[in-house]
PDB file of C-alpha atoms in Angstrom:
ATOM      1  CA  SER A   1     123.397  68.002 170.797  1.00 86.00           C
ATOM      2  CA  TRP A   2     125.385  65.678 168.574  1.00 90.00           C
ATOM      3  CA  CYS A   3     128.907  64.337 168.076  1.00 95.00           C
ATOM      4  CA  ILE A   4     130.701  62.922 165.056  1.00 97.00           C
ATOM      5  CA  ASP A   5     133.190  60.107 165.702  1.00 96.00           C
ATOM      6  CA  PHE A   6     133.067  60.850 169.431  1.00 93.00           C
ATOM      7  CA  ARG A   7     130.815  59.735 172.267  1.00 94.00           C
ATOM      8  CA  LYS A   8     129.757  61.825 175.229  1.00 95.00           C
ATOM      9  CA  PRO A   9     129.446  60.108 178.616  1.00 94.00           C
ATOM     10  CA  LYS A  10     125.652  60.324 178.491  1.00 94.00           C
ATOM     11  CA  PRO A  11     122.916  58.182 176.932  1.00 94.00           C
ATOM     12  CA  ILE A  12     122.715  58.283 173.143  1.00 95.00           C
ATOM     13  CA  ARG A  13     119.194  58.982 171.877  1.00 94.00           C
ATOM     14  CA  LEU A  14     120.044  58.041 168.263  1.00 95.00           C
ATOM     15  CA  GLY A  15     123.304  56.662 166.912  1.00 96.00           C
ATOM     16  CA  LEU A  16     124.218  55.986 163.305  1.00 96.00           C
ATOM     17  CA  GLY A  17     127.207  53.870 162.260  1.00 97.00           C
ATOM     18  CA  PHE A  18     128.561  53.810 158.727  1.00 97.00           C
ATOM     19  CA  ASP A  19     130.482  51.208 156.710  1.00 97.00           C
ATOM     20  CA  ASP A  20     133.698  53.232 156.887  1.00 97.00           C
ATOM     21  CA  GLY A  21     133.606  53.126 160.717  1.00 96.00           C
ATOM     22  CA  ARG A  22     132.436  56.699 161.194  1.00 97.00           C
ATOM     23  CA  GLU A  23     129.617  57.457 163.633  1.00 97.00           C
ATOM     24  CA  ILE A  24     127.228  60.261 164.472  1.00 97.00           C
ATOM     25  CA  HIS A  25     125.379  60.352 167.781  1.00 96.00           C
ATOM     26  CA  PHE A  26     122.437  62.523 168.794  1.00 95.00           C
ATOM     27  CA  TYR A  27     121.780  63.148 172.479  1.00 93.00           C
ATOM     28  CA  SER A  28     119.142  65.842 173.000  1.00 88.00           C
ATOM     29  CA  CYS A  29     116.553  65.082 170.376  1.00 84.00           C
ATOM     30  CA  SER A  30     113.180  63.557 169.856  1.00 83.00           C
ATOM     31  CA  VAL A  31     113.126  60.348 167.821  1.00 86.00           C
ATOM     32  CA  ARG A  32     110.049  58.821 166.276  1.00 85.00           C
ATOM     33  CA  PHE A  33     110.092  55.800 163.989  1.00 88.00           C
ATOM     34  CA  VAL A  34     107.610  56.138 161.145  1.00 91.00           C
ATOM     35  CA  ASP A  35     106.400  52.884 159.613  1.00 94.00           C
ATOM     36  CA  GLU A  36     103.699  54.325 157.366  1.00 95.00           C
ATOM     37  CA  PRO A  37     104.101  56.700 154.422  1.00 96.00           C
ATOM     38  CA  LEU A  38     105.442  60.038 155.692  1.00 92.00           C
ATOM     39  CA  ASP A  39     102.699  62.029 153.967  1.00 92.00           C
ATOM     40  CA  ALA A  40     100.142  60.110 156.038  1.00 93.00           C
ATOM     41  CA  VAL A  41     101.628  61.244 159.379  1.00 91.00           C
ATOM     42  CA  TYR A  42     103.449  64.523 158.683  1.00 91.00           C
ATOM     43  CA  ASP A  43     101.666  67.823 158.156  1.00 94.00           C
ATOM     44  CA  TRP A  44     103.796  69.600 155.558  1.00 96.00           C
ATOM     45  CA  ARG A  45     101.712  72.747 156.066  1.00 97.00           C
ATOM     46  CA  THR A  46     103.593  73.347 159.347  1.00 96.00           C
ATOM     47  CA  ASP A  47     107.078  72.844 157.848  1.00 96.00           C
ATOM     48  CA  ILE A  48     108.596  76.280 157.292  1.00 94.00           C
ATOM     49  CA  MET A  49     110.896  74.974 154.548  1.00 94.00           C
ATOM     50  CA  ALA A  50     108.202  73.102 152.617  1.00 95.00           C
ATOM     51  CA  ASP A  51     106.420  74.464 149.561  1.00 96.00           C
ATOM     52  CA  ALA A  52     103.177  73.499 151.307  1.00 96.00           C
ATOM     53  CA  TRP A  53     103.852  75.746 154.344  1.00 96.00           C
ATOM     54  CA  GLU A  54     100.740  77.714 155.304  1.00 97.00           C
ATOM     55  CA  PRO A  55     101.402  80.909 157.302  1.00 96.00           C
ATOM     56  CA  ALA A  56      97.650  81.270 157.911  1.00 98.00           C
ATOM     57  CA  LEU A  57      97.629  77.891 159.685  1.00 97.00           C
ATOM     58  CA  ALA A  58     100.532  79.016 161.884  1.00 97.00           C
ATOM     59  CA  ARG A  59      98.632  82.192 162.792  1.00 97.00           C
ATOM     60  CA  LYS A  60      95.534  80.133 163.665  1.00 98.00           C
ATOM     61  CA  LYS A  61      97.583  77.845 165.925  1.00 97.00           C
ATOM     62  CA  LEU A  62      99.281  80.835 167.572  1.00 97.00           C
ATOM     63  CA  ARG A  63      95.927  82.446 168.327  1.00 97.00           C
ATOM     64  CA  ALA A  64      94.905  79.227 170.086  1.00 97.00           C
ATOM     65  CA  MET A  65      97.823  79.581 172.521  1.00 97.00           C
ATOM     66  CA  PRO A  66      97.641  83.224 173.712  1.00 96.00           C
ATOM     67  CA  ASP A  67      99.552  82.597 176.953  1.00 97.00           C
ATOM     68  CA  ALA A  68     102.565  80.956 175.298  1.00 96.00           C
ATOM     69  CA  LEU A  69     105.884  82.740 175.387  1.00 95.00           C
ATOM     70  CA  VAL A  70     107.124  83.711 171.930  1.00 94.00           C
ATOM     71  CA  CYS A  71     110.266  81.591 172.363  1.00 94.00           C
ATOM     72  CA  ASP A  72     108.171  78.523 173.220  1.00 95.00           C
ATOM     73  CA  ALA A  73     105.724  79.095 170.370  1.00 96.00           C
ATOM     74  CA  LEU A  74     108.580  79.372 167.872  1.00 96.00           C
ATOM     75  CA  LEU A  75     109.995  76.029 169.009  1.00 95.00           C
ATOM     76  CA  ASP A  76     106.627  74.247 168.996  1.00 95.00           C
ATOM     77  CA  GLN A  77     107.064  71.830 166.085  1.00 93.00           C
ATOM     78  CA  ALA A  78     103.295  71.525 165.664  1.00 93.00           C
ATOM     79  CA  VAL A  79     103.245  75.235 164.783  1.00 96.00           C
ATOM     80  CA  PHE A  80     106.623  75.805 163.097  1.00 95.00           C
ATOM     81  CA  ALA A  81     108.166  72.466 162.133  1.00 94.00           C
ATOM     82  CA  GLY A  82     111.849  72.903 161.387  1.00 89.00           C
ATOM     83  CA  VAL A  83     112.469  75.902 163.615  1.00 92.00           C
ATOM     84  CA  GLY A  84     115.328  75.440 166.067  1.00 91.00           C
ATOM     85  CA  ASN A  85     117.349  77.682 168.323  1.00 92.00           C
ATOM     86  CA  VAL A  86     119.165  79.482 165.509  1.00 93.00           C
ATOM     87  CA  ILE A  87     115.977  80.568 163.734  1.00 93.00           C
ATOM     88  CA  LYS A  88     114.268  81.301 167.075  1.00 95.00           C
ATOM     89  CA  ASN A  89     117.132  83.585 168.114  1.00 95.00           C
ATOM     90  CA  GLU A  90     117.128  85.363 164.746  1.00 95.00           C
ATOM     91  CA  VAL A  91     113.376  85.978 164.936  1.00 93.00           C
ATOM     92  CA  LEU A  92     113.602  87.289 168.481  1.00 94.00           C
ATOM     93  CA  PHE A  93     116.542  89.551 167.589  1.00 96.00           C
ATOM     94  CA  ARG A  94     114.897  90.954 164.459  1.00 95.00           C
ATOM     95  CA  THR A  95     111.579  91.644 166.191  1.00 90.00           C
ATOM     96  CA  ARG A  96     113.281  92.995 169.307  1.00 89.00           C
TER      97      ARG A  96
END
């Protein structure tokens, strides 16, 4: 969850302040600071929006987790980086 120019009464996971006084705060997220070049630590083959996305790699990873629920597999960022609740819900709806 996130708020713009408003703070919830819960711990902020990541907050950004801008020169014009505006703020955006993220509460339910995972934050990782990356000090090295992004290409050295990020596997673009798992990013569904990247040109380098490899569906075959996703299938291989899915086969390695046969007991996972579909909803959990879709949200596993090591399998489908970039998928969130909206895409998960669309996939589940379309596949019934």
